[in-house]
Amino acid sequence: MKRQLTLVKNHWQEMLDHVSQQAPLEACGLLAGRDDQVKKVILVQNQAQSAVRFVMDPYEQLQAFEWIESNGLELVGIFHSHPAGPEMASVTDIAEAAYEVVHIIWSRHQNHWQARGFWIQDGGAAEIALQIVE
Ligand SMILES: [Zn+2]
């Protein structure tokens, strides 16, 4: 289990732009990196086009995985948004979590977005620290 994930401000901004542009639909994407360090944000279409769930476009997801592998990186995180809450990983998120990576949930409170990181395992979600550096 990871205890924290480190991102640079640009990664934060790329995710924020994506989730705010896609709202009120849920938005999603992948985080490539190494160990606890994000190196690249990869935006993925939400195939479900839904305000309450996301399904990553399988072709884009496959392309992303190939890119990650060919660049010698690993999948370190998955992010998605909850435009109408909750700010936690939902029951569905916990049930459907398919990868042992950090799950970042973006949630909206009026026009303000926030993100929290979770480690999902054994039917539960534990919050982990997201560290933003320059
Ligand atoms: Zn969710």
PDB file of C-alpha atoms and ligand atoms in Angstrom:
ATOM      1  CA  MET A   1       0.000   0.000   0.000  1.00  0.00           C
ATOM      2  CA  LYS A   2       1.201   3.497  -0.809  1.00  0.00           C
ATOM      3  CA  ARG A   3       1.085   6.131   1.915  1.00  0.00           C
ATOM      4  CA  GLN A   4       1.350   9.156  -0.319  1.00  0.00           C
ATOM      5  CA  LEU A   5       1.533  10.282  -3.909  1.00  0.00           C
ATOM      6  CA  THR A   6       3.564  13.227  -5.148  1.00  0.00           C
ATOM      7  CA  LEU A   7       2.439  15.352  -8.089  1.00  0.00           C
ATOM      8  CA  VAL A   8       3.671  18.587  -9.575  1.00  0.00           C
ATOM      9  CA  LYS A   9       1.336  21.587  -9.887  1.00  0.00           C
ATOM     10  CA  ASN A  10       0.923  21.007 -13.632  1.00  0.00           C
ATOM     11  CA  HIS A  11      -0.450  17.517 -13.058  1.00  0.00           C
ATOM     12  CA  TRP A  12      -2.915  18.952 -10.568  1.00  0.00           C
ATOM     13  CA  GLN A  13      -3.975  21.617 -13.066  1.00  0.00           C
ATOM     14  CA  GLU A  14      -4.375  19.134 -15.946  1.00  0.00           C
ATOM     15  CA  MET A  15      -6.723  16.999 -13.855  1.00  0.00           C
ATOM     16  CA  LEU A  16      -8.618  20.037 -12.595  1.00  0.00           C
ATOM     17  CA  ASP A  17      -9.117  21.396 -16.137  1.00  0.00           C
ATOM     18  CA  HIS A  18     -10.340  18.015 -17.353  1.00  0.00           C
ATOM     19  CA  VAL A  19     -12.836  17.377 -14.541  1.00  0.00           C
ATOM     20  CA  SER A  20     -14.216  20.923 -14.696  1.00  0.00           C
ATOM     21  CA  GLN A  21     -14.589  20.827 -18.502  1.00  0.00           C
ATOM     22  CA  GLN A  22     -16.408  17.470 -18.382  1.00  0.00           C
ATOM     23  CA  ALA A  23     -18.777  18.411 -15.543  1.00  0.00           C
ATOM     24  CA  PRO A  24     -21.616  17.690 -14.933  1.00  0.00           C
ATOM     25  CA  LEU A  25     -20.419  14.348 -16.349  1.00  0.00           C
ATOM     26  CA  GLU A  26     -17.880  12.309 -14.421  1.00  0.00           C
ATOM     27  CA  ALA A  27     -14.391  12.540 -15.891  1.00  0.00           C
ATOM     28  CA  CYS A  28     -11.508  10.085 -15.553  1.00  0.00           C
ATOM     29  CA  GLY A  29      -7.889   9.449 -16.351  1.00  0.00           C
ATOM     30  CA  LEU A  30      -4.701   7.621 -15.475  1.00  0.00           C
ATOM     31  CA  LEU A  31      -1.522   8.669 -13.685  1.00  0.00           C
ATOM     32  CA  ALA A  32       1.758   7.233 -14.919  1.00  0.00           C
ATOM     33  CA  GLY A  33       4.894   7.382 -12.838  1.00  0.00           C
ATOM     34  CA  ARG A  34       7.333   5.507 -10.710  1.00  0.00           C
ATOM     35  CA  ASP A  35       7.121   4.617  -7.026  1.00  0.00           C
ATOM     36  CA  ASP A  36       5.181   7.438  -5.343  1.00  0.00           C
ATOM     37  CA  GLN A  37       5.915  10.012  -8.024  1.00  0.00           C
ATOM     38  CA  VAL A  38       3.528  10.980 -10.843  1.00  0.00           C
ATOM     39  CA  LYS A  39       5.288  11.686 -14.155  1.00  0.00           C
ATOM     40  CA  LYS A  40       2.352  12.099 -16.506  1.00  0.00           C
ATOM     41  CA  VAL A  41      -1.404  12.617 -16.477  1.00  0.00           C
ATOM     42  CA  ILE A  42      -3.269  10.737 -19.230  1.00  0.00           C
ATOM     43  CA  LEU A  43      -6.832  11.887 -19.855  1.00  0.00           C
ATOM     44  CA  VAL A  44      -9.319   9.162 -20.812  1.00  0.00           C
ATOM     45  CA  GLN A  45     -12.872   9.568 -22.134  1.00  0.00           C
ATOM     46  CA  ASN A  46     -15.661   8.428 -19.842  1.00  0.00           C
ATOM     47  CA  GLN A  47     -17.389   5.975 -22.146  1.00  0.00           C
ATOM     48  CA  ALA A  48     -20.442   5.914 -19.866  1.00  0.00           C
ATOM     49  CA  GLN A  49     -21.007   9.677 -20.427  1.00  0.00           C
ATOM     50  CA  SER A  50     -22.701   9.688 -17.046  1.00  0.00           C
ATOM     51  CA  ALA A  51     -22.948  12.098 -14.133  1.00  0.00           C
ATOM     52  CA  VAL A  52     -22.844   9.275 -11.609  1.00  0.00           C
ATOM     53  CA  ARG A  53     -20.388   6.701 -12.943  1.00  0.00           C
ATOM     54  CA  PHE A  54     -17.397   6.268 -15.194  1.00  0.00           C
ATOM     55  CA  VAL A  55     -16.201   3.551 -17.538  1.00  0.00           C
ATOM     56  CA  MET A  56     -12.865   4.211 -19.166  1.00  0.00           C
ATOM     57  CA  ASP A  57     -12.917   4.054 -22.939  1.00  0.00           C
ATOM     58  CA  PRO A  58     -11.214   0.651 -23.450  1.00  0.00           C
ATOM     59  CA  TYR A  59      -9.281   1.674 -26.567  1.00  0.00           C
ATOM     60  CA  GLU A  60      -7.892   4.824 -24.943  1.00  0.00           C
ATOM     61  CA  GLN A  61      -7.076   2.848 -21.821  1.00  0.00           C
ATOM     62  CA  LEU A  62      -5.177   0.247 -23.847  1.00  0.00           C
ATOM     63  CA  GLN A  63      -3.263   2.971 -25.682  1.00  0.00           C
ATOM     64  CA  ALA A  64      -2.410   4.589 -22.365  1.00  0.00           C
ATOM     65  CA  PHE A  65      -1.138   1.298 -20.918  1.00  0.00           C
ATOM     66  CA  GLU A  66       1.039   0.777 -24.005  1.00  0.00           C
ATOM     67  CA  TRP A  67       2.421   4.298 -23.687  1.00  0.00           C
ATOM     68  CA  ILE A  68       3.177   3.759 -19.997  1.00  0.00           C
ATOM     69  CA  GLU A  69       4.989   0.496 -20.680  1.00  0.00           C
ATOM     70  CA  SER A  70       6.971   1.784 -23.642  1.00  0.00           C
ATOM     71  CA  ASN A  71       8.135   4.725 -21.520  1.00  0.00           C
ATOM     72  CA  GLY A  72       9.323   2.486 -18.708  1.00  0.00           C
ATOM     73  CA  LEU A  73       6.743   3.799 -16.259  1.00  0.00           C
ATOM     74  CA  GLU A  74       4.041   2.181 -14.146  1.00  0.00           C
ATOM     75  CA  LEU A  75       0.406   2.917 -13.483  1.00  0.00           C
ATOM     76  CA  VAL A  76       0.552   4.712 -10.124  1.00  0.00           C
ATOM     77  CA  GLY A  77      -2.924   6.217  -9.960  1.00  0.00           C
ATOM     78  CA  ILE A  78      -6.406   6.558 -11.379  1.00  0.00           C
ATOM     79  CA  PHE A  79      -8.457   9.701 -11.001  1.00  0.00           C
ATOM     80  CA  HIS A  80     -12.111  10.460 -11.566  1.00  0.00           C
ATOM     81  CA  SER A  81     -14.603  13.087 -10.544  1.00  0.00           C
ATOM     82  CA  HIS A  82     -17.785  13.228  -8.520  1.00  0.00           C
ATOM     83  CA  PRO A  83     -19.345  16.457  -9.829  1.00  0.00           C
ATOM     84  CA  ALA A  84     -22.268  16.022  -7.436  1.00  0.00           C
ATOM     85  CA  GLY A  85     -20.341  14.366  -4.596  1.00  0.00           C
ATOM     86  CA  PRO A  86     -19.468  12.504  -2.483  1.00  0.00           C
ATOM     87  CA  GLU A  87     -15.907  13.573  -1.738  1.00  0.00           C
ATOM     88  CA  MET A  88     -15.050   9.995  -0.751  1.00  0.00           C
ATOM     89  CA  ALA A  89     -14.624   6.839  -2.792  1.00  0.00           C
ATOM     90  CA  SER A  90     -18.153   5.516  -3.341  1.00  0.00           C
ATOM     91  CA  VAL A  91     -19.374   1.973  -2.686  1.00  0.00           C
ATOM     92  CA  THR A  92     -19.217   1.405  -6.466  1.00  0.00           C
ATOM     93  CA  ASP A  93     -15.660   2.772  -6.623  1.00  0.00           C
ATOM     94  CA  ILE A  94     -14.588   0.332  -3.925  1.00  0.00           C
ATOM     95  CA  ALA A  95     -16.423  -2.584  -5.556  1.00  0.00           C
ATOM     96  CA  GLU A  96     -15.038  -1.845  -9.023  1.00  0.00           C
ATOM     97  CA  ALA A  97     -11.450  -0.904  -8.143  1.00  0.00           C
ATOM     98  CA  ALA A  98      -9.462  -3.193 -10.440  1.00  0.00           C
ATOM     99  CA  TYR A  99      -5.915  -1.938  -9.866  1.00  0.00           C
ATOM    100  CA  GLU A 100      -3.802  -1.600  -6.745  1.00  0.00           C
ATOM    101  CA  VAL A 101      -3.015   2.057  -7.273  1.00  0.00           C
ATOM    102  CA  VAL A 102      -3.919   5.370  -5.659  1.00  0.00           C
ATOM    103  CA  HIS A 103      -7.445   6.500  -6.492  1.00  0.00           C
ATOM    104  CA  ILE A 104      -7.899  10.258  -6.633  1.00  0.00           C
ATOM    105  CA  ILE A 105     -11.450  11.517  -6.281  1.00  0.00           C
ATOM    106  CA  TRP A 106     -12.266  15.050  -7.415  1.00  0.00           C
ATOM    107  CA  SER A 107     -15.445  16.467  -5.923  1.00  0.00           C
ATOM    108  CA  ARG A 108     -17.198  19.778  -6.432  1.00  0.00           C
ATOM    109  CA  HIS A 109     -18.621  22.077  -3.811  1.00  0.00           C
ATOM    110  CA  GLN A 110     -20.471  24.840  -5.626  1.00  0.00           C
ATOM    111  CA  ASN A 111     -17.726  25.969  -8.013  1.00  0.00           C
ATOM    112  CA  HIS A 112     -14.779  24.825  -5.999  1.00  0.00           C
ATOM    113  CA  TRP A 113     -13.096  21.491  -6.787  1.00  0.00           C
ATOM    114  CA  GLN A 114     -11.059  19.499  -4.337  1.00  0.00           C
ATOM    115  CA  ALA A 115      -9.208  16.204  -4.638  1.00  0.00           C
ATOM    116  CA  ARG A 116      -8.488  13.481  -2.112  1.00  0.00           C
ATOM    117  CA  GLY A 117      -6.409  10.341  -2.483  1.00  0.00           C
ATOM    118  CA  PHE A 118      -7.468   6.861  -1.391  1.00  0.00           C
ATOM    119  CA  TRP A 119      -5.979   3.415  -1.252  1.00  0.00           C
ATOM    120  CA  ILE A 120      -8.738   0.894  -1.947  1.00  0.00           C
ATOM    121  CA  GLN A 121      -8.234  -2.607  -0.622  1.00  0.00           C
ATOM    122  CA  ASP A 122     -10.247  -5.384   1.015  1.00  0.00           C
ATOM    123  CA  GLY A 123     -13.557  -3.610   0.579  1.00  0.00           C
ATOM    124  CA  GLY A 124     -12.440  -0.359   2.172  1.00  0.00           C
ATOM    125  CA  ALA A 125     -10.828   2.951   1.250  1.00  0.00           C
ATOM    126  CA  ALA A 126      -8.067   4.524   3.352  1.00  0.00           C
ATOM    127  CA  GLU A 127      -7.162   8.150   2.744  1.00  0.00           C
ATOM    128  CA  ILE A 128      -3.590   8.822   1.695  1.00  0.00           C
ATOM    129  CA  ALA A 129      -1.711  12.114   1.412  1.00  0.00           C
ATOM    130  CA  LEU A 130      -1.451  13.920  -1.929  1.00  0.00           C
ATOM    131  CA  GLN A 131       1.684  16.018  -1.998  1.00  0.00           C
ATOM    132  CA  ILE A 132       1.832  18.861  -4.519  1.00  0.00           C
ATOM    133  CA  VAL A 133       5.276  20.208  -5.387  1.00  0.00           C
ATOM    134  CA  GLU A 134       6.486  22.909  -7.790  1.00  0.00           C
TER     135      GLU A 134
HETATM  136 ZN    ZN B   1     -16.508   7.424  -8.052  1.00  0.00          ZN
END
